[in-house]
Tab-separated table of C-alpha atoms in Angstrom:
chain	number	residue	atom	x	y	z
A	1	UNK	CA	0.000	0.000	0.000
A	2	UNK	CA	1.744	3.423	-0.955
A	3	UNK	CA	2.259	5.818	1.948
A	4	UNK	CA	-0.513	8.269	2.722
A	5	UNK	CA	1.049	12.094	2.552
A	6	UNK	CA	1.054	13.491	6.175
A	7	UNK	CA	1.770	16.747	4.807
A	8	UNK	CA	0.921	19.446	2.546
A	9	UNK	CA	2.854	19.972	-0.323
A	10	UNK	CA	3.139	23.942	1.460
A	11	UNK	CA	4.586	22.435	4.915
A	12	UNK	CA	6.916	20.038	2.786
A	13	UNK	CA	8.578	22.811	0.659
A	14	UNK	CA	9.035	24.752	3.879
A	15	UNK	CA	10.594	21.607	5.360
A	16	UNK	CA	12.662	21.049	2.284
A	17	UNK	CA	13.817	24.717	2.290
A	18	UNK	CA	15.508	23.942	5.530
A	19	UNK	CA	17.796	21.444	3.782
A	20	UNK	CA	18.522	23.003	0.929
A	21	UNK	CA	19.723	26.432	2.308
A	22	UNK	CA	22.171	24.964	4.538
A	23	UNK	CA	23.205	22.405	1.829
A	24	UNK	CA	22.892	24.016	-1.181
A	25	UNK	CA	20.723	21.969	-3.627
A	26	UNK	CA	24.123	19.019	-5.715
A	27	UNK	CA	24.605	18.253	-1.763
A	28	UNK	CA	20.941	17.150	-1.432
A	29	UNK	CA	20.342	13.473	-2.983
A	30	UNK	CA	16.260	12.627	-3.749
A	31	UNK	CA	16.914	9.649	-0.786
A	32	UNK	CA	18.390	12.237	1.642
A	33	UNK	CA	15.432	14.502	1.008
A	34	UNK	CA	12.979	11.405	1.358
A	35	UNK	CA	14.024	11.092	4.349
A	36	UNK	CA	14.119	14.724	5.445
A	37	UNK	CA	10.612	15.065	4.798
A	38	UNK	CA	9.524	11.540	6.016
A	39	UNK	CA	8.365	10.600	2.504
A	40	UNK	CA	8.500	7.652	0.074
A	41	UNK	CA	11.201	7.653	-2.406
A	42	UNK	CA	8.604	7.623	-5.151
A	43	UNK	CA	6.905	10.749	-3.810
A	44	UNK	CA	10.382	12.534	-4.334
A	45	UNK	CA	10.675	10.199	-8.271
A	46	UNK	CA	7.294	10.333	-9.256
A	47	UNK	CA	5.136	13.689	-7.534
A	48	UNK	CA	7.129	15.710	-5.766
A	49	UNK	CA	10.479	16.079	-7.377
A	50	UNK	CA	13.997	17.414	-6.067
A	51	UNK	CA	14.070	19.922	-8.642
A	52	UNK	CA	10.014	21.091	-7.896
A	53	UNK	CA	10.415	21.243	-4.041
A	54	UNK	CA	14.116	23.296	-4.801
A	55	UNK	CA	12.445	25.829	-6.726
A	56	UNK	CA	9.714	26.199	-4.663
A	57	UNK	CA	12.104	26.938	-1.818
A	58	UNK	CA	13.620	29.262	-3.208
A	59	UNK	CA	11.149	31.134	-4.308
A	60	UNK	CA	9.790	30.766	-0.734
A	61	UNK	CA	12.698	32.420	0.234
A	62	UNK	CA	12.847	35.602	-2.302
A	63	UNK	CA	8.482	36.196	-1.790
A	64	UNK	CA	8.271	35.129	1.923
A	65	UNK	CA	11.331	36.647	3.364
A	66	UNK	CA	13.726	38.687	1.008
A	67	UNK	CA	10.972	41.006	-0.575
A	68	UNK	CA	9.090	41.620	2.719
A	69	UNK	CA	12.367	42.719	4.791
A	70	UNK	CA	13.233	44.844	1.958
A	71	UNK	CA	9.924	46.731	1.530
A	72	UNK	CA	10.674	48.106	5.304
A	73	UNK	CA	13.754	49.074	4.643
A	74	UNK	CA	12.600	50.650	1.441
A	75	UNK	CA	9.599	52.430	3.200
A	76	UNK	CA	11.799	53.534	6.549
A	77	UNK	CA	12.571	57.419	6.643
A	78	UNK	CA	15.163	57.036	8.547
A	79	UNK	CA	18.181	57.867	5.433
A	80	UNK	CA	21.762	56.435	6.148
A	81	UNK	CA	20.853	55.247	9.240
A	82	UNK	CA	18.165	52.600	7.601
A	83	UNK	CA	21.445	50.996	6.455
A	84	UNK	CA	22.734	50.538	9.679
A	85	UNK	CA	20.045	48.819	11.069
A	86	UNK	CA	19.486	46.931	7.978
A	87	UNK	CA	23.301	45.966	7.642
A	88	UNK	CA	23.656	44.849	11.759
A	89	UNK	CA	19.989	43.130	11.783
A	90	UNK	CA	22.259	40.710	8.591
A	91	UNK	CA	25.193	40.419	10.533
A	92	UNK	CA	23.498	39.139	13.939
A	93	UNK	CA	20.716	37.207	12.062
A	94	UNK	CA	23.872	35.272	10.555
A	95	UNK	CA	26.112	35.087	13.921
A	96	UNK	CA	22.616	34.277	16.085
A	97	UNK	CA	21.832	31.578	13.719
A	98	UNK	CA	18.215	33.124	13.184
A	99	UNK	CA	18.806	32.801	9.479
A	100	UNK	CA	20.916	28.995	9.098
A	101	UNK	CA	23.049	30.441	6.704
A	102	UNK	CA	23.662	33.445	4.385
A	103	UNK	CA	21.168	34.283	1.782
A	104	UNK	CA	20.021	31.393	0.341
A	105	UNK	CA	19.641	32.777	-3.151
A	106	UNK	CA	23.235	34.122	-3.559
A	107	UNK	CA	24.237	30.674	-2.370
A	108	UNK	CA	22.561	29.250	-4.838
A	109	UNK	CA	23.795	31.452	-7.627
A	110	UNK	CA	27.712	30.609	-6.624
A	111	UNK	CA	26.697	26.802	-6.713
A	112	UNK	CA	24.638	26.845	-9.932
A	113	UNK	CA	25.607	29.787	-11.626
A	114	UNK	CA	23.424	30.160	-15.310
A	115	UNK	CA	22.624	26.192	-14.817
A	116	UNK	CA	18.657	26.452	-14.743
A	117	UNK	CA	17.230	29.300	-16.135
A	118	UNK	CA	14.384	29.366	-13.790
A	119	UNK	CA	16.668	30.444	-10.734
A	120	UNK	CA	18.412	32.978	-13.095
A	121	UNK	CA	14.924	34.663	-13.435
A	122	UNK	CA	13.934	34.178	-9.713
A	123	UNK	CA	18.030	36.098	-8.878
A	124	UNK	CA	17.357	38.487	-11.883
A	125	UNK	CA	14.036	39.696	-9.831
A	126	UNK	CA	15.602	39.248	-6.459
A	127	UNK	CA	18.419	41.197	-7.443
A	128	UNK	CA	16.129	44.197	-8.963
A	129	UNK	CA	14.543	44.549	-5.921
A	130	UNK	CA	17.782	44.829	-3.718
A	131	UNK	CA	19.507	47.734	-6.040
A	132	UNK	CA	15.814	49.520	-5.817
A	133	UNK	CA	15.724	49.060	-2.126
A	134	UNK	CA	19.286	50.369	-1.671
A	135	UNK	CA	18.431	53.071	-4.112
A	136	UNK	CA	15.602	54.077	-2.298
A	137	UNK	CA	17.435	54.221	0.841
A	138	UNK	CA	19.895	56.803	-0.667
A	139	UNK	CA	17.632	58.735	-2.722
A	140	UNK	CA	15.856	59.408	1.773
A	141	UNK	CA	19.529	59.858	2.969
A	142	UNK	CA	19.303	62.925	0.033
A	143	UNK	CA	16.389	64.210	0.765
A	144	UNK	CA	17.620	64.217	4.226
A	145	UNK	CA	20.758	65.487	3.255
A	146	UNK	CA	23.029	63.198	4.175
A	147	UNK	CA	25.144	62.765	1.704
A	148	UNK	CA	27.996	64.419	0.311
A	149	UNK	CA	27.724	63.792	-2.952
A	150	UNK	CA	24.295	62.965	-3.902
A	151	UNK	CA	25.508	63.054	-8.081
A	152	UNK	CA	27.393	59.966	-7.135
A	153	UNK	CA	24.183	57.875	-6.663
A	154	UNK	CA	24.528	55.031	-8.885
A	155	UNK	CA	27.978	54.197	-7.923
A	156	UNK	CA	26.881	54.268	-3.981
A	157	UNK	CA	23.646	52.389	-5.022
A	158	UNK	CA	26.257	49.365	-6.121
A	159	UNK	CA	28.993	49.491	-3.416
A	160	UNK	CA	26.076	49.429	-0.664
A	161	UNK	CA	24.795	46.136	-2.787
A	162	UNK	CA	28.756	45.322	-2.662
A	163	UNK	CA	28.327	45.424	1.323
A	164	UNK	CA	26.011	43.510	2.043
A	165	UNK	CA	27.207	40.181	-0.392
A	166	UNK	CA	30.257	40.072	0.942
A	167	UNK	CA	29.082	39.851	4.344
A	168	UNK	CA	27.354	36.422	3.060
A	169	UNK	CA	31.224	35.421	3.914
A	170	UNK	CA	33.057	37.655	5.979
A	171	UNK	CA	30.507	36.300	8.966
A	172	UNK	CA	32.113	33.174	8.337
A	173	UNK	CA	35.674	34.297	9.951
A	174	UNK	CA	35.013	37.479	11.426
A	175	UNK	CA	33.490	38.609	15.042
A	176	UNK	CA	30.375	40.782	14.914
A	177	UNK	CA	32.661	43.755	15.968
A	178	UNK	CA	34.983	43.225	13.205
A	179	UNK	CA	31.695	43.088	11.317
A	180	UNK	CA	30.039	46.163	12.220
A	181	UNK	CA	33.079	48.013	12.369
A	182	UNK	CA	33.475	47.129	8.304
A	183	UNK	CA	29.338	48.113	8.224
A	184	UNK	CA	29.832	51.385	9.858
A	185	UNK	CA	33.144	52.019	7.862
A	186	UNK	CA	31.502	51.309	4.926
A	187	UNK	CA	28.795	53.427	5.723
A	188	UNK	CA	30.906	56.718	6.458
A	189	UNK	CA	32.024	56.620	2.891
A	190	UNK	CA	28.564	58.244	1.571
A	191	UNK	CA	28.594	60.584	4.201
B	1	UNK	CA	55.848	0.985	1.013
B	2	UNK	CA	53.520	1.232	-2.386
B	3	UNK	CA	54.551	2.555	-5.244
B	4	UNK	CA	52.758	5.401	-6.224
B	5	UNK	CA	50.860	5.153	-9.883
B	6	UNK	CA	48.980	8.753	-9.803
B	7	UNK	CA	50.470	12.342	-9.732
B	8	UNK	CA	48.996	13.653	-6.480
B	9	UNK	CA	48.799	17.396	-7.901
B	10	UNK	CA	46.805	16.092	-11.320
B	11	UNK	CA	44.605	13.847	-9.170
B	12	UNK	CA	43.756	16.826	-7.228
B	13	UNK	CA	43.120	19.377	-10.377
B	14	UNK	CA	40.781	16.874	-11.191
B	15	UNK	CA	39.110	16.875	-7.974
B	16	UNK	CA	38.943	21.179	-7.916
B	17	UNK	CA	36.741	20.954	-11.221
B	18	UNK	CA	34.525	18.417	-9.633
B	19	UNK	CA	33.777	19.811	-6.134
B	20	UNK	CA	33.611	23.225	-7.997
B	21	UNK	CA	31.227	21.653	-10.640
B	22	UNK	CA	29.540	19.453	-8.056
B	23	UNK	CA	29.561	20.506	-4.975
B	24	UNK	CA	31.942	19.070	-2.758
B	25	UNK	CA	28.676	17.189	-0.568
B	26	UNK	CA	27.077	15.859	-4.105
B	27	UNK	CA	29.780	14.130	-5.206
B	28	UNK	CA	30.588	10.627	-4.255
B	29	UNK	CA	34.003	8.848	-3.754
B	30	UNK	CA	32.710	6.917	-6.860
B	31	UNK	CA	32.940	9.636	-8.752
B	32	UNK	CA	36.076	10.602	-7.765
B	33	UNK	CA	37.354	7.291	-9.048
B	34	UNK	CA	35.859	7.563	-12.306
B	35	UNK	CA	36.877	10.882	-12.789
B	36	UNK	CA	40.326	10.979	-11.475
B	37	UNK	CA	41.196	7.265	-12.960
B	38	UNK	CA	42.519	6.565	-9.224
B	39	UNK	CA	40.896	3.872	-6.849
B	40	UNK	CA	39.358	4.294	-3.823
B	41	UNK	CA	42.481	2.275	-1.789
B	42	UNK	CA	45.113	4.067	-3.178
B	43	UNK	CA	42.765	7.580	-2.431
B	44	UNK	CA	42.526	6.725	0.960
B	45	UNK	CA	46.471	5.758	0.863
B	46	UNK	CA	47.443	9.263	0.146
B	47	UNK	CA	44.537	12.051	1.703
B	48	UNK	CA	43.135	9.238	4.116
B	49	UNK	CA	39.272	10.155	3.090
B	50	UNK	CA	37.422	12.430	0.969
B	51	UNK	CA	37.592	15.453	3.461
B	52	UNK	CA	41.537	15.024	3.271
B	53	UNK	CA	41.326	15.346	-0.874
B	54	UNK	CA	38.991	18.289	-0.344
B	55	UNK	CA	41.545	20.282	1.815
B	56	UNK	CA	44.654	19.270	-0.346
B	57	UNK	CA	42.369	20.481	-3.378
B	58	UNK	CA	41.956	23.823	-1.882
B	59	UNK	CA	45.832	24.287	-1.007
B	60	UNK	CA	46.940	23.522	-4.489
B	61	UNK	CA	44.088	25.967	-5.707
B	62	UNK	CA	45.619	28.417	-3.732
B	63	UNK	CA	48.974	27.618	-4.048
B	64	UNK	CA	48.284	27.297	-8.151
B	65	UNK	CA	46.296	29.546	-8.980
B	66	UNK	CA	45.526	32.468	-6.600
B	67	UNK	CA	49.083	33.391	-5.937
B	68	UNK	CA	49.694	33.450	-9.273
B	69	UNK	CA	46.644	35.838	-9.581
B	70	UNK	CA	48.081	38.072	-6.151
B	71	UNK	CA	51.106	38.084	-8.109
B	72	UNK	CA	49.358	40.777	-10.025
B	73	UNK	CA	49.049	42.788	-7.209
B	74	UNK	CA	53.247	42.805	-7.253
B	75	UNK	CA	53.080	44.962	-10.200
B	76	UNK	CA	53.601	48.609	-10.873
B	77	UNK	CA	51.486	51.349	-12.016
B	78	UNK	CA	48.516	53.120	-11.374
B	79	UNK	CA	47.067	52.013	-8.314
B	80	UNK	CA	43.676	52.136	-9.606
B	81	UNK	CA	44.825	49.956	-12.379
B	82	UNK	CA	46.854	47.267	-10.998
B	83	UNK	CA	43.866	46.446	-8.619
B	84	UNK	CA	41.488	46.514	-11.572
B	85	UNK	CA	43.212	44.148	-13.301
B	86	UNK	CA	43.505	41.992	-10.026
B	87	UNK	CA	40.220	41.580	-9.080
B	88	UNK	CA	39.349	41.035	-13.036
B	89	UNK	CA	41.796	37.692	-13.340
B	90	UNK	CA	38.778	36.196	-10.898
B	91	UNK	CA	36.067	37.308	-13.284
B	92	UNK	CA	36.983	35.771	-16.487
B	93	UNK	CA	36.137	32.802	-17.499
B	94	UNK	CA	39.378	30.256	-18.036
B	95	UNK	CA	40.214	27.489	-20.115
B	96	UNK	CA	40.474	25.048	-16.613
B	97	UNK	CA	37.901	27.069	-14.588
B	98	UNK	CA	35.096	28.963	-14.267
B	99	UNK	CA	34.816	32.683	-13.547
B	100	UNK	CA	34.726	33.331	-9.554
B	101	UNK	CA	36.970	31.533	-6.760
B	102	UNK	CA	37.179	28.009	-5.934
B	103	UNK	CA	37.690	28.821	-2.305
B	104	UNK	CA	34.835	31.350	-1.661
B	105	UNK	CA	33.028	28.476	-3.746
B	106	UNK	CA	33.885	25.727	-1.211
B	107	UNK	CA	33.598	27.995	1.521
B	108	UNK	CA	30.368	29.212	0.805
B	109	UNK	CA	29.011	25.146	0.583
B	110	UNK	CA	31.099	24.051	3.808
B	111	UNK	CA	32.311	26.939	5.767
B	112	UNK	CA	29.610	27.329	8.683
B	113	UNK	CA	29.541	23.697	9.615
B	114	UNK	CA	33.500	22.258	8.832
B	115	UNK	CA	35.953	23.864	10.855
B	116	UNK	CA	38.647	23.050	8.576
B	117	UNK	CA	37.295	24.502	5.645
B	118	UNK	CA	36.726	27.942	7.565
B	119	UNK	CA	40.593	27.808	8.490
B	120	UNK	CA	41.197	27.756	5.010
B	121	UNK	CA	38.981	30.665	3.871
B	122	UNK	CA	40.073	32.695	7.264
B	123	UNK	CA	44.144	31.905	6.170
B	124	UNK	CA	42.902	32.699	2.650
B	125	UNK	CA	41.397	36.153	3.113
B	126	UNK	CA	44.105	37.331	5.923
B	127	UNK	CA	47.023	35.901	3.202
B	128	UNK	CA	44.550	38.181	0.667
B	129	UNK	CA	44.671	40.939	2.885
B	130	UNK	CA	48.639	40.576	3.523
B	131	UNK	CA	49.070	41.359	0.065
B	132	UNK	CA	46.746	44.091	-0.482
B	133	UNK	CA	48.648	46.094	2.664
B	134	UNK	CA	51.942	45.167	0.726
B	135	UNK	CA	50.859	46.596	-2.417
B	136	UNK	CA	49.080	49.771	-1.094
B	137	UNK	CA	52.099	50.461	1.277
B	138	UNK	CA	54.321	51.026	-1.848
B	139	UNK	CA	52.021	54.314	-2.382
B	140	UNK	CA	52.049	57.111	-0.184
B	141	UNK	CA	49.556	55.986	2.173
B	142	UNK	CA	49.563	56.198	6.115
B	143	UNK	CA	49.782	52.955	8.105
B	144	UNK	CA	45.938	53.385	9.308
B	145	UNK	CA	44.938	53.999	5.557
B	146	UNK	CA	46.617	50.929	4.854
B	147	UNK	CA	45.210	48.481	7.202
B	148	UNK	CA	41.495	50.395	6.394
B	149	UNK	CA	41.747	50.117	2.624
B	150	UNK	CA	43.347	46.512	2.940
B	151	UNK	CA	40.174	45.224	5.036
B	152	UNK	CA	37.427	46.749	2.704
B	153	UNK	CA	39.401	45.903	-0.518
B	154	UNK	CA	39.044	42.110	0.737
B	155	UNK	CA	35.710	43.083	1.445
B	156	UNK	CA	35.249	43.613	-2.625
B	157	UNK	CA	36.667	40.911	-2.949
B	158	UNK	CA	34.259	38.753	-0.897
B	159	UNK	CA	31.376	40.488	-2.948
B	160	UNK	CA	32.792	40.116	-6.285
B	161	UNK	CA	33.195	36.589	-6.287
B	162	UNK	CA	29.609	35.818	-4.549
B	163	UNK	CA	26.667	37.141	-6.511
B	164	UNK	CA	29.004	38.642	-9.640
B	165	UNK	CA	29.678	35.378	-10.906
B	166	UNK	CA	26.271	35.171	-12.826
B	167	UNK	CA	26.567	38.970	-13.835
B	168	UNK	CA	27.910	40.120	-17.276
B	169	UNK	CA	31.241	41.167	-17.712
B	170	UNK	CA	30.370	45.300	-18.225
B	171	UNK	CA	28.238	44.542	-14.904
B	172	UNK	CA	31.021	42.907	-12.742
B	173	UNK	CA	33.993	45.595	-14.118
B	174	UNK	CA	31.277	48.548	-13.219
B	175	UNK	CA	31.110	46.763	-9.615
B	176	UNK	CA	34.833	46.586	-9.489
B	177	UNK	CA	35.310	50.416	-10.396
B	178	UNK	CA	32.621	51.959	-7.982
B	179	UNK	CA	34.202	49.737	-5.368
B	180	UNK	CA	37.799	51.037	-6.103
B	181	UNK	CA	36.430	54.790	-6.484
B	182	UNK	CA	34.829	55.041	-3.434
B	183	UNK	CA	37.846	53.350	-1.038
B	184	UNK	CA	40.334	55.852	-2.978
B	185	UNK	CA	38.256	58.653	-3.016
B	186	UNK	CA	40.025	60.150	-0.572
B	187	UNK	CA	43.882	59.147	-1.600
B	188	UNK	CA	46.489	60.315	-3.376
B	189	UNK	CA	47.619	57.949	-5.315
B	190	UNK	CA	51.325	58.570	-6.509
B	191	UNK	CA	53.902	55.747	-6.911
B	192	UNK	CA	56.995	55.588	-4.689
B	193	UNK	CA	57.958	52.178	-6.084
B	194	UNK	CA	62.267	52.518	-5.425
């Protein structure tokens, strides 16, 4: 008799998501994620595939968690300082463990690079949002006037971007003082 | 003792393109057989398990490549230049490898949760750093300029070779130049190689 599903295919993507962002998706075989998510081998071959449950994950991910944290630091009026808070809320979520690893979708991007062109739409989206969110932030911090040189936009827009990927692995080998020390230096440079 | 029937260094050049390809955790010691031509006895013989290939993989890469790439950073000329072209060897797709680092690569898979693969990235990016304070010290900068612009231009480096490596070339050169421009805005840059 085959195995009943105990869950929804929603609960097992959020299960799977789990696995996957601490493993990346080559580290994950279908029999490992069986497991993971208590289901039959065939449920992984035949309905709910590795590929399927990956996707769905990641998109998770971008819609669920990305996008939402980046519409309040889009709509905060608080200028350079919405950086700050943004930029130290990544480096303890990563040292506190509250996120299990750094962002899941640039992870994904140094594993599988142009592989599947579904993910390459889902970063090309992801990514549009981030630039406008750290546009947004600077385009306040003028209004405010908080920047020096508020011509120099674009090229701030990018280094802030810059920032906050290579924190995905400077958290790896460096204390959260070290850490927001490079934030706040960073920072200073628009100011 | 056996006599050895593999060349350790082209086993492990093997091995780079596969984790790199693979994923270090999605490839089997199977694989690693098939690939490198090399079985599993004589594997164990020489890095004692597939961890031990792994961390010999990434020394070589490093020894190999990357200091041939820092070499660059040995060079005179414009400042702005010479770190241009640095941080531009890791963005160009090569014969052997893909665009990017195999380090960060490996790192970014293994780092959090295998101690010895954070040593590696930590001795990596301090050895990185070492050689970016060598370089800028041969311009007039102040000691406390040095060891600032050393730390963030690591920190470029860290971003370049995460989410750039799917970017187009114009994209990941623009990245590179903003980054540069806005450390140095606020340097002179003049020469005093001897």
């Amino acid at each position: 008799m085959p195995r009943t599903l105990n869950h929804s295919y929603p609960e097992l993507v959020e299960k799977a998501q789990k696995l996957f962002w601490v493993k990346g998706y080559k580290s994950v075989s279908p029999e490992e994620l069986a497991e993971h998510l208590e289901v039959s081998k065939s449920t992984i071959y035949n309905k709910y595939t590795r590929d399927m449950l990956f996707m769905d994950s990641l998109k998770g991910y971008v819609v669920d968690l990305s996008d939402p944290i980046l519409e309040q630091v889009r709509n905060s009026d608080k200028g350079i300082e919405a950086f700050r808070d943004f930029f130290y809320m990544i480096v303890d979520g990563l040292l506190e463990k509250s996120f299990p690893k750094s962002c899941f979708m640039v992870n994904t991007v140094v594993e599988l690079r142009n592989e599947k062109e579904q993910i390459t739409e889902l970063y090309e989206r992801y990514f549009g949002n981030m630039r406008k969110t750290h546009r947004t932030v600077l385009e306040t911090a003028i209004k405010k006037g908080e920047i020096k040189y508020p011509e120099r936009i674009e090229e701030y827009t990018e280094c802030m971007v810059g920032v906050l990927f290579s924190l995905s692995i400077l958290y790896k080998v460096k204390s959260r003082e070290e850490l927001r020390t490079y934030v706040d230096e960073q920072i200073s440079l628009l100011v | 003792m056996r006599y050895k029937e593999f060349n350790s260094n082209k086993v492990l050049e093997t091995c780079i393109n596969l984790f790199w390809n693979t994923s270090f955790g999605g490839c089997s010691v199977k694989e690693i057989v098939t690939e490198t031509g090399v079985n599993r006895f004589s594997l164990y013989d020489e890095w004692e398990h597939k961890e031990g290939i792994l961390l010999a993989s990434i020394d070589l890469y490093q020894q190999r490549y990357s200091q041939e790439k820092f070499k660059i950073l040995e060079s005179e000329g414009d400042l702005r230049e010479v770190l241009t072209k640095f941080y531009m060897s890791f963005m160009i797709d090569e014969k052997t490898h893909p665009s990017g680092c195999y380090i960060i690569r490996i790192a970014t898979e293994l780092a959090d949760n295998n101690i010895d693969v954070k040593n590696k990235l930590d001795r990596y990016l301090n050895e990185l750093e070492h050689q970016f304070k060598t370089f800028i010290s041969n311009y007039s900068e102040s000691n406390k300029n040095i060891d600032y612009l050393a730390k963030h231009l690591t920190g470029l480096f860290c971003s370049l070779t995460t989410f750039c490596v799917i970017h187009s070339f114009e994209e990941r050169k623009s990245l590179v130049n903003s980054g540069i421009s806005m450390l140095l805005k606020n340097s002179t840059h003049h020469a005093t190689h001897a």
